[in-house]
Short mmCIF file of C-alpha atoms in Angstrom, two decimals:
data_model
loop_
_atom_site.label_atom_id
_atom_site.label_comp_id
_atom_site.label_asym_id
_atom_site.label_seq_id
_atom_site.Cartn_x
_atom_site.Cartn_y
_atom_site.Cartn_z
CA MET A 1 -98.54 -36.60 -25.26
CA THR A 2 -96.45 -36.59 -22.24
CA ARG A 3 -94.11 -33.66 -21.56
CA ALA A 4 -90.64 -34.25 -20.01
CA PRO A 5 -89.75 -32.50 -16.81
CA ASP A 6 -87.76 -29.30 -17.03
CA THR A 7 -84.76 -31.14 -15.32
CA LEU A 8 -83.45 -34.62 -16.27
CA ASP A 9 -80.10 -35.22 -14.64
CA PHE A 10 -78.30 -37.94 -12.46
CA ALA A 11 -80.22 -36.69 -9.35
CA SER A 12 -83.65 -37.12 -10.90
CA ALA A 13 -83.05 -40.09 -13.32
CA THR A 14 -84.64 -43.04 -11.25
CA THR A 15 -87.61 -41.08 -10.23
CA SER A 16 -88.04 -39.61 -13.75
CA VAL A 17 -87.98 -42.96 -15.35
CA ALA A 18 -90.77 -44.24 -12.99
CA VAL A 19 -92.95 -41.02 -13.49
CA LEU A 20 -92.55 -40.91 -17.27
CA ASP A 21 -93.25 -44.76 -17.59
CA ARG A 22 -96.49 -44.38 -15.65
CA SER A 23 -97.51 -41.29 -17.72
CA LEU A 24 -96.58 -42.79 -21.06
CA ARG A 25 -98.39 -46.11 -20.22
CA SER A 26 -101.57 -44.17 -19.39
CA GLU A 27 -101.62 -42.52 -22.68
CA ALA A 28 -100.56 -45.60 -24.89
CA GLY A 29 -102.72 -46.24 -27.76
CA ALA A 30 -103.93 -49.60 -28.83
CA ASP A 31 -100.84 -50.13 -30.76
CA GLY A 32 -98.76 -49.24 -27.74
CA ARG A 33 -97.24 -46.18 -29.32
CA VAL A 34 -96.21 -43.27 -27.07
CA CYS A 35 -94.67 -39.93 -27.59
CA LEU A 36 -92.51 -37.92 -25.10
CA ASP A 37 -92.21 -34.23 -25.93
CA LEU A 38 -88.86 -32.86 -24.79
CA SER A 39 -89.45 -29.24 -25.62
CA THR A 40 -89.93 -28.36 -21.83
CA LEU A 41 -86.46 -29.97 -20.97
CA SER A 42 -84.10 -27.02 -19.95
CA ARG A 43 -81.45 -28.71 -17.54
CA PHE A 44 -80.06 -31.97 -18.30
CA ASP A 45 -76.80 -34.12 -18.19
CA SER A 46 -75.85 -37.36 -19.83
CA ALA A 47 -78.27 -39.29 -17.41
CA ALA A 48 -81.07 -37.87 -19.70
CA LEU A 49 -79.82 -40.06 -22.52
CA ALA A 50 -79.94 -43.05 -20.15
CA VAL A 51 -83.45 -42.20 -19.14
CA LEU A 52 -84.56 -42.02 -22.87
CA LEU A 53 -82.82 -45.27 -23.65
CA GLU A 54 -84.56 -47.07 -20.79
CA LEU A 55 -87.87 -45.78 -21.85
CA ARG A 56 -87.19 -46.77 -25.54
CA ARG A 57 -86.35 -50.29 -24.19
CA ARG A 58 -89.56 -50.36 -22.10
CA PHE A 59 -91.73 -49.41 -24.93
CA GLY A 60 -90.57 -51.89 -27.59
CA GLY A 61 -87.05 -50.85 -28.61
CA ALA A 62 -86.65 -51.01 -32.36
CA SER A 63 -90.43 -51.40 -32.86
CA GLY A 64 -90.82 -47.60 -32.98
CA ARG A 65 -93.44 -47.57 -30.53
CA PHE A 66 -91.51 -44.90 -28.30
CA VAL A 67 -90.95 -41.58 -29.88
CA ALA A 68 -89.18 -38.64 -28.41
CA ILE A 69 -89.82 -35.34 -30.12
CA ASN A 70 -88.45 -31.76 -30.02
CA PRO A 71 -85.29 -32.50 -28.32
CA PRO A 72 -83.10 -29.51 -27.35
CA PRO A 73 -80.23 -28.91 -29.71
CA LYS A 74 -77.72 -29.57 -26.95
CA LEU A 75 -79.33 -32.77 -26.02
CA ARG A 76 -79.16 -33.95 -29.56
CA GLY A 77 -75.58 -32.95 -29.68
CA LEU A 78 -74.76 -34.81 -26.49
CA ALA A 79 -76.60 -37.93 -27.94
CA GLU A 80 -74.41 -37.51 -31.13
CA VAL A 81 -71.21 -37.53 -29.21
CA TYR A 82 -72.20 -40.89 -27.70
CA GLY A 83 -73.58 -42.20 -31.12
CA GLY A 84 -77.21 -42.39 -30.01
CA ASP A 85 -78.83 -39.37 -31.79
CA GLU A 86 -80.49 -41.16 -34.67
CA LEU A 87 -81.47 -44.13 -32.39
CA LEU A 88 -83.27 -41.71 -29.98
CA PHE A 89 -84.41 -38.94 -32.32
CA GLY A 90 -84.27 -40.26 -35.90
CA ALA A 91 -82.42 -38.47 -38.74
CA PRO A 92 -81.42 -34.88 -38.00
CA PRO A 93 -83.70 -32.32 -39.46
CA ALA A 94 -81.24 -31.37 -42.28
CA ALA A 95 -80.90 -35.11 -43.32
CA ARG A 96 -84.76 -35.31 -43.80
CA GLN A 97 -85.12 -32.79 -46.52
#
């Protein structure tokens, strides 16, 4: 499983997409599924959402081959403001019960 960097912002977005793409491709299973652990992410801005959407696009979009887990609550909240929280992270924890 690939871990996100601690910072994912406008200044690091382009480099982060390239680095995370390489790392995720190296770990992809036979079915192409990859997982990005966001638990290490401590500093981010809206560019983090753009990075995640780009990675989702690169790894099959709606096919579900890209999974981002453990998003910080503030990142989930930011995604919710833009209407992309369920697209990126699935249903909120309370809705899964």
